[in-house]
């Protein structure tokens, strides 16, 4: 074990089962928690615990944040949404101490999970709302609402995740 790994080990033990999200830009762990709705998860799943490490030394980033979620596998679609906001992020699933890296990808279409910022959009109707649907414009780093064409920047996604 290298000195660096030993340092991380001192901060938090390894997990047997769950998800480790690594290479989060420094001080952005809260945004990751918001996108994954970890507060809601913790309320619904009593045995899930979350460790947030901030300002950890990193060879590639200088400093980084890490989020460890014990006993919960983050949904791949949520991991993909996370990669919109943080393209350099690593999502690792841990199963019986074995770590496997999930290759997050920017999806072509995102259904549900993100609210349309346009109040008058049909997806925001109180009566019989439809499931939101966004087309990803990858080069522009924008999402476009399938129903009303409203644009939402990838960076604004954390403010529009549905609860
Ligand atoms: Zn819309």
GROMACS .gro file of N, CA and C and ligand atoms in nm:
model
  490
    1UNK      N    1   0.085  -0.121   0.000
    1UNK     CA    2   0.000   0.000   0.000
    1UNK      C    3   0.089   0.125   0.000
    2UNK      N    4   0.061   0.216  -0.091
    2UNK     CA    5   0.142   0.338  -0.097
    2UNK      C    6   0.108   0.431   0.020
    3UNK      N    7   0.193   0.528   0.036
    3UNK     CA    8   0.174   0.624   0.144
    3UNK      C    9   0.042   0.700   0.126
    4UNK      N   10   0.013   0.732  -0.002
    4UNK     CA   11  -0.107   0.808  -0.033
    4UNK      C   12  -0.233   0.727   0.004
    5UNK      N   13  -0.232   0.598  -0.037
    5UNK     CA   14  -0.347   0.514  -0.005
    5UNK      C   15  -0.363   0.497   0.145
    6UNK      N   16  -0.251   0.486   0.212
    6UNK     CA   17  -0.256   0.471   0.358
    6UNK      C   18  -0.321   0.595   0.420
    7UNK      N   19  -0.293   0.711   0.363
    7UNK     CA   20  -0.352   0.834   0.413
    7UNK      C   21  -0.503   0.835   0.398
    8UNK      N   22  -0.548   0.790   0.280
    8UNK     CA   23  -0.693   0.783   0.257
    8UNK      C   24  -0.757   0.682   0.351
    9UNK      N   25  -0.685   0.573   0.372
    9UNK     CA   26  -0.736   0.467   0.458
    9UNK      C   27  -0.759   0.517   0.600
   10UNK      N   28  -0.675   0.609   0.642
   10UNK     CA   29  -0.690   0.665   0.776
   10UNK      C   30  -0.819   0.746   0.788
   11UNK      N   31  -0.862   0.804   0.676
   11UNK     CA   32  -0.981   0.888   0.682
   11UNK      C   33  -1.109   0.805   0.691
   12UNK      N   34  -1.112   0.699   0.613
   12UNK     CA   35  -1.234   0.617   0.616
   12UNK      C   36  -1.199   0.476   0.572
   13UNK      N   37  -1.260   0.377   0.637
   13UNK     CA   38  -1.227   0.238   0.604
   13UNK      C   39  -1.286   0.201   0.468
   14UNK      N   40  -1.235   0.093   0.411
   14UNK     CA   41  -1.288   0.041   0.285
   14UNK      C   42  -1.429  -0.013   0.309
   15UNK      N   43  -1.510  -0.014   0.204
   15UNK     CA   44  -1.644  -0.069   0.221
   15UNK      C   45  -1.655  -0.204   0.153
   16UNK      N   46  -1.745  -0.287   0.205
   16UNK     CA   47  -1.762  -0.422   0.151
   16UNK      C   48  -1.859  -0.422   0.034
   17UNK      N   49  -1.958  -0.334   0.043
   17UNK     CA   50  -2.067  -0.333  -0.054
   17UNK      C   51  -2.110  -0.189  -0.072
   18UNK      N   52  -2.121  -0.142  -0.195
   18UNK     CA   53  -2.169  -0.006  -0.213
   18UNK      C   54  -2.107   0.063  -0.332
   19UNK      N   55  -2.094   0.194  -0.323
   19UNK     CA   56  -2.045   0.275  -0.435
   19UNK      C   57  -1.943   0.376  -0.384
   20UNK      N   58  -1.832   0.389  -0.457
   20UNK     CA   59  -1.734   0.492  -0.426
   20UNK      C   60  -1.725   0.586  -0.545
   21UNK      N   61  -1.752   0.712  -0.522
   21UNK     CA   62  -1.743   0.811  -0.630
   21UNK      C   63  -1.618   0.893  -0.606
   22UNK      N   64  -1.525   0.881  -0.701
   22UNK     CA   65  -1.392   0.939  -0.683
   22UNK      C   66  -1.368   1.047  -0.790
   23UNK      N   67  -1.260   1.121  -0.770
   23UNK     CA   68  -1.220   1.229  -0.863
   23UNK      C   69  -1.328   1.335  -0.879
   24UNK      N   70  -1.396   1.364  -0.771
   24UNK     CA   71  -1.492   1.475  -0.770
   24UNK      C   72  -1.410   1.603  -0.751
   25UNK      N   73  -1.436   1.707  -0.830
   25UNK     CA   74  -1.360   1.831  -0.806
   25UNK      C   75  -1.372   1.877  -0.661
   26UNK      N   76  -1.267   1.939  -0.614
   26UNK     CA   77  -1.258   1.983  -0.475
   26UNK      C   78  -1.381   2.063  -0.431
   27UNK      N   79  -1.436   2.029  -0.317
   27UNK     CA   80  -1.551   2.095  -0.255
   27UNK      C   81  -1.680   2.081  -0.334
   28UNK      N   82  -1.689   1.979  -0.419
   28UNK     CA   83  -1.812   1.960  -0.497
   28UNK      C   84  -1.890   1.836  -0.451
   29UNK      N   85  -1.849   1.775  -0.341
   29UNK     CA   86  -1.918   1.655  -0.292
   29UNK      C   87  -2.065   1.681  -0.261
   30UNK      N   88  -2.094   1.803  -0.215
   30UNK     CA   89  -2.233   1.836  -0.182
   30UNK      C   90  -2.320   1.833  -0.307
   31UNK      N   91  -2.261   1.877  -0.418
   31UNK     CA   92  -2.336   1.877  -0.545
   31UNK      C   93  -2.364   1.734  -0.589
   32UNK      N   94  -2.266   1.646  -0.569
   32UNK     CA   95  -2.285   1.504  -0.601
   32UNK      C   96  -2.399   1.448  -0.516
   33UNK      N   97  -2.397   1.481  -0.387
   33UNK     CA   98  -2.502   1.434  -0.296
   33UNK      C   99  -2.640   1.482  -0.340
   34UNK      N  100  -2.642   1.604  -0.394
   34UNK     CA  101  -2.768   1.664  -0.440
   34UNK      C  102  -2.820   1.592  -0.563
   35UNK      N  103  -2.730   1.567  -0.660
   35UNK     CA  104  -2.772   1.499  -0.784
   35UNK      C  105  -2.822   1.358  -0.753
   36UNK      N  106  -2.755   1.290  -0.660
   36UNK     CA  107  -2.794   1.152  -0.627
   36UNK      C  108  -2.905   1.147  -0.523
   37UNK      N  109  -2.949   1.264  -0.475
   37UNK     CA  110  -3.055   1.274  -0.373
   37UNK      C  111  -3.023   1.183  -0.253
   38UNK      N  112  -2.901   1.195  -0.204
   38UNK     CA  113  -2.857   1.106  -0.096
   38UNK      C  114  -2.931   1.129   0.034
   39UNK      N  115  -2.982   1.251   0.055
   39UNK     CA  116  -3.057   1.276   0.178
   39UNK      C  117  -3.186   1.194   0.178
   40UNK      N  118  -3.250   1.187   0.061
   40UNK     CA  119  -3.372   1.110   0.048
   40UNK      C  120  -3.343   0.961   0.066
   41UNK      N  121  -3.232   0.917   0.004
   41UNK     CA  122  -3.191   0.777   0.015
   41UNK      C  123  -3.168   0.738   0.161
   42UNK      N  124  -3.100   0.825   0.235
   42UNK     CA  125  -3.069   0.796   0.374
   42UNK      C  126  -3.197   0.787   0.458
   43UNK      N  127  -3.299   0.866   0.420
   43UNK     CA  128  -3.426   0.860   0.494
   43UNK      C  129  -3.500   0.731   0.464
   44UNK      N  130  -3.488   0.683   0.339
   44UNK     CA  131  -3.564   0.565   0.298
   44UNK      C  132  -3.494   0.434   0.333
   45UNK      N  133  -3.362   0.437   0.337
   45UNK     CA  134  -3.284   0.315   0.359
   45UNK      C  135  -3.201   0.335   0.486
   46UNK      N  136  -3.252   0.283   0.596
   46UNK     CA  137  -3.190   0.312   0.725
   46UNK      C  138  -3.048   0.259   0.738
   47UNK      N  139  -3.014   0.150   0.666
   47UNK     CA  140  -2.882   0.091   0.686
   47UNK      C  141  -2.775   0.148   0.591
   48UNK      N  142  -2.815   0.246   0.510
   48UNK     CA  143  -2.718   0.308   0.420
   48UNK      C  144  -2.644   0.419   0.495
   49UNK      N  145  -2.511   0.421   0.486
   49UNK     CA  146  -2.441   0.537   0.542
   49UNK      C  147  -2.350   0.597   0.434
   50UNK      N  148  -2.328   0.726   0.447
   50UNK     CA  149  -2.256   0.802   0.346
   50UNK      C  150  -2.137   0.872   0.413
   51UNK      N  151  -2.019   0.854   0.354
   51UNK     CA  152  -1.900   0.925   0.403
   51UNK      C  153  -1.858   1.023   0.295
   52UNK      N  154  -1.843   1.147   0.332
   52UNK     CA  155  -1.800   1.250   0.238
   52UNK      C  156  -1.660   1.296   0.279
   53UNK      N  157  -1.565   1.280   0.187
   53UNK     CA  158  -1.428   1.325   0.214
   53UNK      C  159  -1.399   1.445   0.126
   54UNK      N  160  -1.350   1.550   0.186
   54UNK     CA  161  -1.325   1.670   0.107
   54UNK      C  162  -1.180   1.713   0.120
   55UNK      N  163  -1.132   1.775   0.013
   55UNK     CA  164  -0.996   1.829   0.014
   55UNK      C  165  -0.891   1.719   0.032
   56UNK      N  166  -0.913   1.605  -0.035
   56UNK     CA  167  -0.820   1.493  -0.027
   56UNK      C  168  -0.710   1.515  -0.133
   57UNK      N  169  -0.586   1.485  -0.099
   57UNK     CA  170  -0.476   1.501  -0.195
   57UNK      C  171  -0.495   1.407  -0.314
   58UNK      N  172  -0.474   1.458  -0.434
   58UNK     CA  173  -0.489   1.377  -0.555
   58UNK      C  174  -0.375   1.407  -0.650
   59UNK      N  175  -0.321   1.301  -0.713
   59UNK     CA  176  -0.210   1.323  -0.807
   59UNK      C  177  -0.258   1.397  -0.931
   60UNK      N  178  -0.378   1.363  -0.980
   60UNK     CA  179  -0.423   1.424  -1.105
   60UNK      C  180  -0.492   1.558  -1.083
   61UNK      N  181  -0.559   1.576  -0.971
   61UNK     CA  182  -0.640   1.696  -0.953
   61UNK      C  183  -0.583   1.795  -0.851
   62UNK      N  184  -0.475   1.756  -0.784
   62UNK     CA  185  -0.427   1.841  -0.675
   62UNK      C  186  -0.504   1.809  -0.549
   63UNK      N  187  -0.629   1.853  -0.548
   63UNK     CA  188  -0.720   1.817  -0.439
   63UNK      C  189  -0.850   1.767  -0.498
   64UNK      N  190  -0.917   1.679  -0.427
   64UNK     CA  191  -1.042   1.623  -0.479
   64UNK      C  192  -1.134   1.587  -0.363
   65UNK      N  193  -1.258   1.557  -0.397
   65UNK     CA  194  -1.355   1.504  -0.300
   65UNK      C  195  -1.386   1.359  -0.336
   66UNK      N  196  -1.426   1.283  -0.236
   66UNK     CA  197  -1.467   1.144  -0.255
   66UNK      C  198  -1.598   1.123  -0.178
   67UNK      N  199  -1.691   1.050  -0.238
   67UNK     CA  200  -1.814   1.015  -0.166
   67UNK      C  201  -1.823   0.863  -0.161
   68UNK      N  202  -1.836   0.808  -0.041
   68UNK     CA  203  -1.851   0.663  -0.025
   68UNK      C  204  -1.990   0.634   0.029
   69UNK      N  205  -2.060   0.549  -0.043
   69UNK     CA  206  -2.196   0.514  -0.001
   69UNK      C  207  -2.195   0.367   0.037
   70UNK      N  208  -2.211   0.341   0.165
   70UNK     CA  209  -2.204   0.205   0.217
   70UNK      C  210  -2.340   0.137   0.200
   71UNK      N  211  -2.339   0.019   0.138
   71UNK     CA  212  -2.458  -0.064   0.120
   71UNK      C  213  -2.560  -0.005   0.023
   72UNK      N  214  -2.513   0.064  -0.080
   72UNK     CA  215  -2.606   0.112  -0.182
   72UNK      C  216  -2.533   0.126  -0.314
   73UNK      N  217  -2.590   0.063  -0.418
   73UNK     CA  218  -2.534   0.078  -0.551
   73UNK      C  219  -2.609   0.189  -0.625
   74UNK      N  220  -2.536   0.292  -0.658
   74UNK     CA  221  -2.596   0.404  -0.731
   74UNK      C  222  -2.645   0.355  -0.867
   75UNK      N  223  -2.765   0.395  -0.904
   75UNK     CA  224  -2.822   0.357  -1.033
   75UNK      C  225  -2.733   0.408  -1.147
   76UNK      N  226  -2.714   0.324  -1.249
   76UNK     CA  227  -2.626   0.365  -1.360
   76UNK      C  228  -2.677   0.491  -1.430
   77UNK      N  229  -2.808   0.506  -1.437
   77UNK     CA  230  -2.861   0.628  -1.503
   77UNK      C  231  -2.827   0.753  -1.422
   78UNK      N  232  -2.827   0.739  -1.289
   78UNK     CA  233  -2.786   0.852  -1.205
   78UNK      C  234  -2.637   0.881  -1.221
   79UNK      N  235  -2.558   0.773  -1.236
   79UNK     CA  236  -2.414   0.791  -1.257
   79UNK      C  237  -2.389   0.864  -1.389
   80UNK      N  238  -2.469   0.831  -1.490
   80UNK     CA  239  -2.456   0.898  -1.620
   80UNK      C  240  -2.489   1.048  -1.608
   81UNK      N  241  -2.594   1.079  -1.533
   81UNK     CA  242  -2.632   1.220  -1.514
   81UNK      C  243  -2.520   1.295  -1.441
   82UNK      N  244  -2.458   1.225  -1.345
   82UNK     CA  245  -2.347   1.284  -1.271
   82UNK      C  246  -2.230   1.317  -1.366
   83UNK      N  247  -2.211   1.232  -1.466
   83UNK     CA  248  -2.100   1.255  -1.560
   83UNK      C  249  -2.126   1.373  -1.654
   84UNK      N  250  -2.252   1.416  -1.663
   84UNK     CA  251  -2.281   1.539  -1.739
   84UNK      C  252  -2.217   1.658  -1.668
   85UNK      N  253  -2.237   1.658  -1.537
   85UNK     CA  254  -2.193   1.772  -1.456
   85UNK      C  255  -2.042   1.766  -1.432
   86UNK      N  256  -1.993   1.645  -1.403
   86UNK     CA  257  -1.850   1.626  -1.373
   86UNK      C  258  -1.792   1.519  -1.466
   87UNK      N  259  -1.744   1.560  -1.584
   87UNK     CA  260  -1.697   1.461  -1.682
   87UNK      C  261  -1.582   1.374  -1.632
   88UNK      N  262  -1.501   1.421  -1.539
   88UNK     CA  263  -1.384   1.345  -1.496
   88UNK      C  264  -1.408   1.252  -1.379
   89UNK      N  265  -1.532   1.240  -1.337
   89UNK     CA  266  -1.564   1.165  -1.216
   89UNK      C  267  -1.547   1.014  -1.237
   90UNK      N  268  -1.513   0.939  -1.132
   90UNK     CA  269  -1.508   0.792  -1.140
   90UNK      C  270  -1.615   0.732  -1.050
   91UNK      N  271  -1.692   0.640  -1.105
   91UNK     CA  272  -1.793   0.571  -1.026
   91UNK      C  273  -1.750   0.426  -1.013
   92UNK      N  274  -1.729   0.381  -0.892
   92UNK     CA  275  -1.682   0.244  -0.866
   92UNK      C  276  -1.785   0.170  -0.781
   93UNK      N  277  -1.823   0.053  -0.830
   93UNK     CA  278  -1.913  -0.032  -0.752
   93UNK      C  279  -1.830  -0.131  -0.672
   94UNK      N  280  -1.865  -0.149  -0.547
   94UNK     CA  281  -1.792  -0.243  -0.462
   94UNK      C  282  -1.886  -0.357  -0.424
   95UNK      N  283  -1.839  -0.477  -0.453
   95UNK     CA  284  -1.918  -0.596  -0.425
   95UNK      C  285  -1.827  -0.697  -0.355
   96UNK      N  286  -1.857  -0.727  -0.231
   96UNK     CA  287  -1.772  -0.815  -0.150
   96UNK      C  288  -1.625  -0.774  -0.159
   97UNK      N  289  -1.599  -0.648  -0.136
   97UNK     CA  290  -1.466  -0.585  -0.132
   97UNK      C  291  -1.405  -0.566  -0.270
   98UNK      N  292  -1.464  -0.627  -0.373
   98UNK     CA  293  -1.407  -0.614  -0.508
   98UNK      C  294  -1.460  -0.488  -0.574
   99UNK      N  295  -1.368  -0.411  -0.633
   99UNK     CA  296  -1.405  -0.284  -0.693
   99UNK      C  297  -1.413  -0.298  -0.845
  100UNK      N  298  -1.525  -0.257  -0.903
  100UNK     CA  299  -1.531  -0.252  -1.050
  100UNK      C  300  -1.575  -0.112  -1.092
  101UNK      N  301  -1.506  -0.061  -1.193
  101UNK     CA  302  -1.531   0.075  -1.236
  101UNK      C  303  -1.647   0.077  -1.335
  102UNK      N  304  -1.742   0.169  -1.313
  102UNK     CA  305  -1.851   0.185  -1.409
  102UNK      C  306  -1.813   0.295  -1.508
  103UNK      N  307  -1.822   0.263  -1.636
  103UNK     CA  308  -1.788   0.360  -1.739
  103UNK      C  309  -1.910   0.447  -1.766
  104UNK      N  310  -1.919   0.559  -1.696
  104UNK     CA  311  -2.035   0.647  -1.715
  104UNK      C  312  -2.029   0.709  -1.854
  105UNK      N  313  -2.145   0.727  -1.913
  105UNK     CA  314  -2.150   0.788  -2.046
  105UNK      C  315  -2.263   0.891  -2.051
  106UNK      N  316  -2.243   0.993  -2.133
  106UNK     CA  317  -2.348   1.094  -2.149
  106UNK      C  318  -2.457   1.035  -2.237
  107UNK      N  319  -2.578   1.018  -2.183
  107UNK     CA  320  -2.684   0.956  -2.263
  107UNK      C  321  -2.736   1.051  -2.372
  108UNK      N  322  -2.796   0.995  -2.477
  108UNK     CA  323  -2.854   1.077  -2.584
  108UNK      C  324  -2.985   1.141  -2.538
  109UNK      N  325  -3.057   1.067  -2.456
  109UNK     CA  326  -3.188   1.112  -2.409
  109UNK      C  327  -3.196   1.082  -2.259
  110UNK      N  328  -3.251   1.176  -2.182
  110UNK     CA  329  -3.271   1.152  -2.039
  110UNK      C  330  -3.420   1.165  -2.009
  111UNK      N  331  -3.479   1.058  -1.958
  111UNK     CA  332  -3.621   1.062  -1.922
  111UNK      C  333  -3.636   1.058  -1.771
  112UNK      N  334  -3.722   1.148  -1.720
  112UNK     CA  335  -3.741   1.156  -1.575
  112UNK      C  336  -3.618   1.216  -1.509
  113UNK      N  337  -3.619   1.222  -1.378
  113UNK     CA  338  -3.505   1.264  -1.296
  113UNK      C  339  -3.468   1.411  -1.301
  114UNK      N  340  -3.493   1.478  -1.414
  114UNK     CA  341  -3.459   1.620  -1.423
  114UNK      C  342  -3.586   1.698  -1.459
  115UNK      N  343  -3.609   1.808  -1.386
  115UNK     CA  344  -3.727   1.891  -1.410
  115UNK      C  345  -3.697   1.992  -1.520
  116UNK      N  346  -3.799   2.027  -1.597
  116UNK     CA  347  -3.784   2.133  -1.698
  116UNK      C  348  -3.791   2.268  -1.627
  117UNK      N  349  -3.696   2.359  -1.658
  117UNK     CA  350  -3.697   2.490  -1.590
  117UNK      C  351  -3.812   2.580  -1.635
  118UNK      N  352  -3.878   2.544  -1.745
  118UNK     CA  353  -3.988   2.627  -1.796
  118UNK      C  354  -4.118   2.591  -1.722
  119UNK      N  355  -4.169   2.690  -1.645
  119UNK     CA  356  -4.286   2.663  -1.559
  119UNK      C  357  -4.407   2.618  -1.640
  120UNK      N  358  -4.424   2.677  -1.759
  120UNK     CA  359  -4.543   2.646  -1.838
  120UNK      C  360  -4.528   2.519  -1.922
  121UNK      N  361  -4.416   2.450  -1.908
  121UNK     CA  362  -4.394   2.325  -1.984
  121UNK      C  363  -4.498   2.220  -1.944
  122UNK      N  364  -4.541   2.141  -2.040
  122UNK     CA  365  -4.642   2.038  -2.013
  122UNK      C  366  -4.593   1.939  -1.906
  123UNK      N  367  -4.460   1.922  -1.898
  123UNK     CA  368  -4.405   1.830  -1.797
  123UNK      C  369  -4.416   1.885  -1.656
  124UNK      N  370  -4.449   2.014  -1.643
  124UNK     CA  371  -4.468   2.074  -1.511
  124UNK      C  372  -4.616   2.094  -1.477
  125UNK      N  373  -4.704   2.047  -1.564
  125UNK     CA  374  -4.848   2.063  -1.539
  125UNK      C  375  -4.887   1.988  -1.411
  126UNK      N  376  -4.972   2.051  -1.331
  126UNK     CA  377  -5.010   1.987  -1.205
  126UNK      C  378  -5.103   1.869  -1.229
  127UNK      N  379  -5.191   1.888  -1.327
  127UNK     CA  380  -5.282   1.778  -1.359
  127UNK      C  381  -5.222   1.698  -1.476
  128UNK      N  382  -5.218   1.569  -1.458
  128UNK     CA  383  -5.165   1.478  -1.559
  128UNK      C  384  -5.031   1.523  -1.618
  129UNK      N  385  -4.931   1.545  -1.535
  129UNK     CA  386  -4.800   1.581  -1.591
  129UNK      C  387  -4.740   1.463  -1.667
  130UNK      N  388  -4.660   1.491  -1.767
  130UNK     CA  389  -4.591   1.384  -1.840
  130UNK      C  390  -4.449   1.371  -1.785
  131UNK      N  391  -4.389   1.257  -1.807
  131UNK     CA  392  -4.250   1.235  -1.764
  131UNK      C  393  -4.158   1.326  -1.846
  132UNK      N  394  -4.066   1.392  -1.779
  132UNK     CA  395  -3.977   1.483  -1.852
  132UNK      C  396  -3.887   1.406  -1.947
  133UNK      N  397  -3.848   1.474  -2.053
  133UNK     CA  398  -3.762   1.411  -2.153
  133UNK      C  399  -3.670   1.519  -2.210
  134UNK      N  400  -3.541   1.494  -2.203
  134UNK     CA  401  -3.444   1.590  -2.255
  134UNK      C  402  -3.353   1.523  -2.357
  135UNK      N  403  -3.320   1.597  -2.461
  135UNK     CA  404  -3.223   1.552  -2.560
  135UNK      C  405  -3.090   1.617  -2.520
  136UNK      N  406  -2.981   1.541  -2.522
  136UNK     CA  407  -2.852   1.601  -2.485
  136UNK      C  408  -2.780   1.654  -2.610
  137UNK      N  409  -2.740   1.780  -2.600
  137UNK     CA  410  -2.659   1.842  -2.705
  137UNK      C  411  -2.517   1.843  -2.649
  138UNK      N  412  -2.442   1.737  -2.681
  138UNK     CA  413  -2.317   1.712  -2.610
  138UNK      C  414  -2.213   1.821  -2.631
  139UNK      N  415  -2.198   1.863  -2.756
  139UNK     CA  416  -2.091   1.960  -2.781
  139UNK      C  417  -2.120   2.093  -2.711
  140UNK      N  418  -2.248   2.131  -2.708
  140UNK     CA  419  -2.286   2.258  -2.645
  140UNK      C  420  -2.301   2.244  -2.494
  141UNK      N  421  -2.294   2.121  -2.442
  141UNK     CA  422  -2.316   2.092  -2.300
  141UNK      C  423  -2.451   2.145  -2.254
  142UNK      N  424  -2.554   2.114  -2.335
  142UNK     CA  425  -2.689   2.159  -2.304
  142UNK      C  426  -2.787   2.042  -2.312
  143UNK      N  427  -2.894   2.052  -2.231
  143UNK     CA  428  -3.007   1.963  -2.245
  143UNK      C  429  -3.120   2.042  -2.308
  144UNK      N  430  -3.193   1.980  -2.399
  144UNK     CA  431  -3.306   2.049  -2.461
  144UNK      C  432  -3.433   1.971  -2.431
  145UNK      N  433  -3.531   2.042  -2.374
  145UNK     CA  434  -3.658   1.978  -2.339
  145UNK      C  435  -3.728   1.931  -2.467
  146UNK      N  436  -3.770   1.805  -2.466
  146UNK     CA  437  -3.837   1.745  -2.581
  146UNK      C  438  -3.972   1.813  -2.608
  147UNK      N  439  -4.035   1.866  -2.502
  147UNK     CA  440  -4.169   1.922  -2.516
  147UNK      C  441  -4.171   2.070  -2.549
  148UNK      N  442  -4.083   2.148  -2.484
  148UNK     CA  443  -4.093   2.294  -2.503
  148UNK      C  444  -3.963   2.356  -2.554
  149UNK      N  445  -3.862   2.272  -2.583
  149UNK     CA  446  -3.734   2.319  -2.640
  149UNK      C  447  -3.649   2.404  -2.546
  150UNK      N  448  -3.694   2.424  -2.423
  150UNK     CA  449  -3.614   2.502  -2.328
  150UNK      C  450  -3.479   2.435  -2.308
  151UNK      N  451  -3.375   2.518  -2.300
  151UNK     CA  452  -3.238   2.467  -2.284
  151UNK      C  453  -3.195   2.476  -2.137
  152UNK      N  454  -3.119   2.376  -2.096
  152UNK     CA  455  -3.067   2.371  -1.959
  152UNK      C  456  -2.920   2.330  -1.970
  153UNK      N  457  -2.832   2.412  -1.915
  153UNK     CA  458  -2.689   2.380  -1.919
  153UNK      C  459  -2.657   2.260  -1.832
  154UNK      N  460  -2.560   2.179  -1.873
  154UNK     CA  461  -2.520   2.064  -1.792
  154UNK      C  462  -2.487   2.108  -1.648
  155UNK      N  463  -2.424   2.224  -1.636
  155UNK     CA  464  -2.383   2.270  -1.503
  155UNK      C  465  -2.501   2.307  -1.414
  156UNK      N  466  -2.619   2.333  -1.476
  156UNK     CA  467  -2.737   2.371  -1.398
  156UNK      C  468  -2.820   2.250  -1.357
  157UNK      N  469  -2.780   2.132  -1.404
  157UNK     CA  470  -2.856   2.011  -1.376
  157UNK      C  471  -2.878   1.987  -1.225
  158UNK      N  472  -2.774   2.007  -1.139
  158UNK     CA  473  -2.796   1.981  -0.996
  158UNK      C  474  -2.911   2.061  -0.934
  159UNK      N  475  -2.940   2.177  -0.992
  159UNK     CA  476  -3.050   2.258  -0.938
  159UNK      C  477  -3.187   2.213  -0.989
  160UNK      N  478  -3.188   2.117  -1.080
  160UNK     CA  479  -3.314   2.074  -1.140
  160UNK      C  480  -3.340   1.925  -1.128
  161UNK      N  481  -3.271   1.857  -1.037
  161UNK     CA  482  -3.303   1.715  -1.018
  161UNK      C  483  -3.437   1.707  -0.945
  162UNK      N  484  -3.518   1.609  -0.984
  162UNK     CA  485  -3.649   1.601  -0.919
  162UNK      C  486  -3.637   1.526  -0.787
  163UNK      N  487  -3.718   1.566  -0.694
  163UNK     CA  488  -3.706   1.515  -0.556
  163UNK      C  489  -3.764   1.378  -0.536
  164LIG    ZN1  490  -4.005   2.172  -2.106
   0.00000   0.00000   0.00000
